[in-house]
Every structure is written in C-alpha cells, then in structure tokens.
Amino acid sequence: MVTEGRKFWFEQSGATMVEMAIAMPLLLTLLLGFVDFGYAFYQWNAASKAVQIGARLAQVSTPIATALPAETTTQTNTTLVGATVPAGTYDYVCTANSAGAASCTGTSCQSGNTCADQASFDFIYDGSSSRAGMHDFLPTLVKSEVRIEYSASGLGYWTRPGGPVPTITVSIVNHPFQFFFLGGLLGFNNITMPSMLSTVTGEDLKSTWP
C-alpha cells in the first residue's frame, strides 16, 4: 500500500497552476518590455526628427542670439574686407531654464543680458500655425532640454551684406525615455536618451517665418 507521504510527492493535480504562476510574471515582463522598448524606439526616431526640424527652422529664421546679426558686418581693418571669416570668430549657445525663459552665452553677450530673442526660441520649439516645431514631433520635450548653437566655422566673409553665415547645431539633451510599464516594474524611469543633434549651415538672416 502506498503511504500517504508517497501519495503527496507523486500527486500531479494543481501542477499546471503552479507552473503558470511561475511563468506568467516572466511572460508579462517580456511582453510589456517589448511594448516599452518599441515605444522607446519611437521616441528616439521622434527626437531625431525634432532636431532636424529645429535646425531647419533655426536656419531660416531670426537668430535667437541677438548679438549674432552684427557679427562680421563691420571690419575696421579694411584690408580684411571680403576676406574669409576665420573659424571661432564667434560662438553663441542658447538654452532655456525650467520656466522656458531663453538666454544665450557667447562672444558679444554682455553680463546680465540674456542676449536672446524669446520669440525666436519659441518659434523653433513650438513652430507656428503653418509650421511644425520641435515640440510637435516630440510632445514630451521641454524647453530646458533644447540647446541651439551658432558658431563660426570658416564660412562667409567680412562685411557680407547678408550677415554672418553660422554653423547651427540644434541638440536635445537630458531628455528621459518614457516607459509605461517597466518604469514601475524595473525602475527604468531614470534612463536618459543620448544627446541628439542636427547641424546645418545658416542662410541669410531674416525675420522669423509666420
């Protein structure tokens, strides 16, 4: 006769439920992981498109750095008039604080002056009624994560009528990936997207597009 102890060890009823209880959390984590990482890949593509659009808008609109248009338009040394503007002649970096207020640092920016055109920054970030901005492509983007640089890289010439020809680099920095499920399960909320940037050559400086 089989003892009660041996019956217990060889009993199979309920085994499926136990196996399911063990496997289900792993399967759910895997499934939700696919969903979240698919969304992260979407965010990566959206950020890439956002910096491309931001660079294009910065390329054809009024510079955020208010001191930039005056760079290279005058030259006291008449022997240099028409000569190439050397790389590094000017460099302006424009960002925004947590409240969205823009400011620029650079060659001719005076201490205590933001040296920034807020409307131009907002235009690149928000766009207009007829032009999509960076925020339209990446809705989770905030202004403090946008960095716009205008630098001299050896293009243009002194006293050029159209103004300086900057190299413009638009970047997204410190932007976190958004996870719906894995943030709570595995603490993925703190993963920061690698910096995304797009660089273009500036065109003749003009008024911001409507």
Coordinates of C-alpha atoms in Angstrom, one line a residue:
M1 CA 0.0 0.0 0.0
V2 CA 1.3 3.4 -0.9
T3 CA 1.7 5.6 2.1
E4 CA 0.2 9.0 2.4
G5 CA 3.6 10.6 2.2
R6 CA 4.4 9.0 -1.1
K7 CA 1.0 10.0 -2.5
F8 CA 1.8 13.6 -1.7
W9 CA 5.1 13.5 -3.6
F10 CA 3.6 11.9 -6.6
E11 CA 0.4 13.9 -6.7
Q12 CA 0.1 15.9 -10.1
S13 CA -3.1 17.8 -9.6
G14 CA -2.5 21.6 -9.4
A15 CA 0.9 21.3 -11.1
T16 CA -0.3 23.4 -14.1
M17 CA -1.4 26.2 -11.9
V18 CA 1.9 26.3 -10.1
E19 CA 3.8 26.4 -13.4
M20 CA 1.6 29.1 -14.7
A21 CA 2.1 31.2 -11.5
I22 CA 5.9 30.9 -12.0
A23 CA 5.9 31.6 -15.8
M24 CA 3.2 34.3 -16.0
P25 CA 5.3 37.1 -14.4
L26 CA 8.2 36.4 -16.7
L27 CA 6.0 36.3 -19.8
L28 CA 4.2 39.5 -18.8
T29 CA 7.5 41.3 -18.2
L30 CA 8.8 40.1 -21.5
L31 CA 5.6 41.2 -23.3
L32 CA 5.5 44.6 -21.6
G33 CA 9.2 45.0 -22.2
F34 CA 8.6 44.6 -26.0
V35 CA 5.9 47.3 -25.8
D36 CA 8.0 49.8 -23.8
F37 CA 11.2 49.3 -25.9
G38 CA 9.1 49.7 -29.1
Y39 CA 7.9 53.0 -27.7
A40 CA 11.4 54.0 -26.7
F41 CA 12.5 53.4 -30.3
Y42 CA 9.6 55.6 -31.5
Q43 CA 10.8 58.3 -29.1
W44 CA 14.3 58.0 -30.5
N45 CA 13.0 58.5 -34.0
A46 CA 10.8 61.4 -32.9
A47 CA 13.8 63.1 -31.3
S48 CA 15.8 62.7 -34.4
K49 CA 13.1 64.3 -36.5
A50 CA 12.7 67.1 -33.9
V51 CA 16.3 68.2 -34.1
Q52 CA 16.2 68.1 -37.9
I53 CA 13.1 70.3 -37.9
G54 CA 14.6 72.6 -35.2
A55 CA 17.8 73.0 -37.2
R56 CA 15.8 73.9 -40.4
L57 CA 13.7 76.5 -38.5
A58 CA 16.8 78.0 -36.9
Q59 CA 18.5 78.1 -40.3
V60 CA 15.9 80.3 -42.0
S61 CA 14.6 82.4 -39.1
T62 CA 15.8 85.3 -37.0
P63 CA 18.7 84.1 -34.8
I64 CA 17.9 83.6 -31.1
A65 CA 21.3 85.2 -30.2
T66 CA 20.5 88.9 -30.6
A67 CA 24.2 89.8 -30.9
L68 CA 24.8 87.4 -33.8
P69 CA 23.5 89.6 -36.8
A70 CA 26.1 92.3 -36.1
E71 CA 29.0 89.8 -36.2
T72 CA 31.2 90.2 -39.2
T73 CA 29.1 93.0 -40.7
T74 CA 31.8 95.6 -39.8
Q75 CA 35.5 95.4 -40.1
T76 CA 37.8 98.2 -39.0
N77 CA 40.7 96.6 -40.9
T78 CA 39.9 97.5 -44.5
T79 CA 42.5 95.0 -45.8
L80 CA 40.3 92.2 -44.4
V81 CA 37.0 93.4 -46.1
G82 CA 35.9 90.5 -48.2
A83 CA 38.2 88.0 -46.6
T84 CA 37.0 84.8 -45.1
V85 CA 35.8 84.9 -41.5
P86 CA 38.0 82.6 -39.5
A87 CA 36.5 79.7 -37.6
G88 CA 36.0 80.5 -33.9
T89 CA 35.4 84.2 -34.6
Y90 CA 32.0 83.9 -32.7
D91 CA 30.1 81.3 -30.9
Y92 CA 26.7 81.5 -29.2
V93 CA 24.9 78.9 -27.2
C94 CA 21.2 79.4 -26.5
T95 CA 19.2 77.4 -23.9
A96 CA 16.2 77.8 -21.7
N97 CA 15.6 77.4 -18.0
S98 CA 13.0 75.3 -16.4
A99 CA 10.4 78.1 -16.8
G100 CA 11.2 78.2 -20.5
A101 CA 13.0 81.6 -20.5
A102 CA 15.7 81.7 -23.2
S103 CA 19.2 83.0 -22.7
C104 CA 22.4 82.9 -24.8
T105 CA 26.0 83.0 -23.9
G106 CA 28.7 83.9 -26.3
T107 CA 31.2 86.3 -27.8
S108 CA 29.4 89.6 -27.6
C109 CA 26.8 88.9 -24.9
Q110 CA 27.2 91.3 -22.0
S111 CA 27.0 90.1 -18.4
G112 CA 23.5 90.4 -17.0
N113 CA 21.9 90.4 -20.5
T114 CA 20.1 87.3 -21.7
C115 CA 21.2 88.2 -25.3
A116 CA 18.2 86.1 -26.5
D117 CA 15.1 86.6 -28.6
Q118 CA 12.4 84.7 -26.8
A119 CA 10.1 84.7 -29.8
S120 CA 12.7 83.1 -32.0
F121 CA 13.4 80.4 -29.4
D122 CA 9.6 79.7 -29.0
F123 CA 9.2 79.6 -32.8
I124 CA 11.8 76.8 -33.1
Y125 CA 10.3 74.9 -30.2
D126 CA 6.6 75.4 -30.9
G127 CA 6.5 76.3 -34.6
S128 CA 3.6 78.4 -35.8
S129 CA 0.1 77.9 -37.2
S130 CA 1.7 76.9 -40.6
R131 CA 5.0 75.4 -39.4
A132 CA 5.5 72.4 -37.1
G133 CA 8.1 72.9 -34.3
M134 CA 10.3 70.6 -32.3
H135 CA 7.6 70.0 -29.7
D136 CA 5.1 68.8 -32.4
F137 CA 7.4 65.9 -33.2
L138 CA 8.4 65.1 -29.6
P139 CA 5.5 66.1 -27.3
T140 CA 7.4 65.1 -24.2
L141 CA 10.2 67.6 -25.0
V142 CA 10.5 70.6 -22.6
K143 CA 12.3 73.8 -23.5
S144 CA 15.1 73.3 -21.0
E145 CA 16.2 70.2 -23.0
V146 CA 16.8 72.3 -26.2
R147 CA 20.2 73.6 -27.0
I148 CA 20.9 75.8 -30.0
E149 CA 24.5 76.9 -31.0
Y150 CA 25.6 79.4 -33.6
S151 CA 29.3 79.2 -34.4
A152 CA 31.8 80.4 -37.0
S153 CA 33.3 77.5 -38.9
G154 CA 35.1 79.4 -41.6
L155 CA 32.1 80.3 -43.8
G156 CA 31.1 83.7 -45.0
Y157 CA 33.3 86.8 -45.4
W158 CA 33.8 90.1 -43.6
T159 CA 31.1 92.8 -44.3
R160 CA 28.9 90.3 -46.1
P161 CA 25.6 92.1 -46.8
G162 CA 23.5 89.1 -45.7
G163 CA 25.3 89.0 -42.4
P164 CA 27.3 86.1 -40.9
V165 CA 27.0 82.5 -42.1
P166 CA 26.9 80.5 -38.9
T167 CA 27.0 76.7 -38.5
I168 CA 23.9 75.9 -36.5
T169 CA 23.7 72.9 -34.2
V170 CA 20.4 72.1 -32.6
S171 CA 20.5 69.5 -29.8
I172 CA 18.2 67.7 -27.4
V173 CA 20.0 67.0 -24.1
N174 CA 19.0 65.2 -20.8
H175 CA 15.7 64.0 -22.3
P176 CA 14.4 60.9 -20.4
F177 CA 12.9 57.9 -22.2
Q178 CA 9.3 57.4 -21.1
F179 CA 8.4 53.9 -20.0
F180 CA 4.8 52.9 -19.3
F181 CA 5.3 49.5 -17.7
L182 CA 9.0 48.9 -17.0
G183 CA 9.3 52.1 -15.1
G184 CA 7.3 50.7 -12.2
L185 CA 8.5 47.1 -12.5
L186 CA 12.2 47.7 -13.0
G187 CA 12.8 51.3 -12.3
F188 CA 13.6 52.3 -15.9
N189 CA 12.2 55.9 -15.5
N190 CA 15.7 57.3 -15.0
I191 CA 17.2 56.3 -18.3
T192 CA 18.3 59.4 -20.3
M193 CA 18.2 59.4 -24.0
P194 CA 21.7 60.0 -25.6
S195 CA 22.1 63.5 -26.9
M196 CA 20.5 64.0 -30.3
L197 CA 21.8 66.8 -32.6
S198 CA 21.5 68.1 -36.2
T199 CA 23.9 70.6 -37.8
V200 CA 23.2 72.8 -40.8
T201 CA 24.7 75.9 -42.4
G202 CA 22.9 79.2 -41.8
E203 CA 21.3 81.1 -44.6
D204 CA 20.9 84.9 -44.9
L205 CA 19.5 86.2 -41.6
K206 CA 15.9 87.3 -42.0
S207 CA 12.7 87.8 -40.0
T208 CA 11.1 84.8 -38.4
W209 CA 8.6 83.0 -40.6
P210 CA 4.9 83.5 -39.8

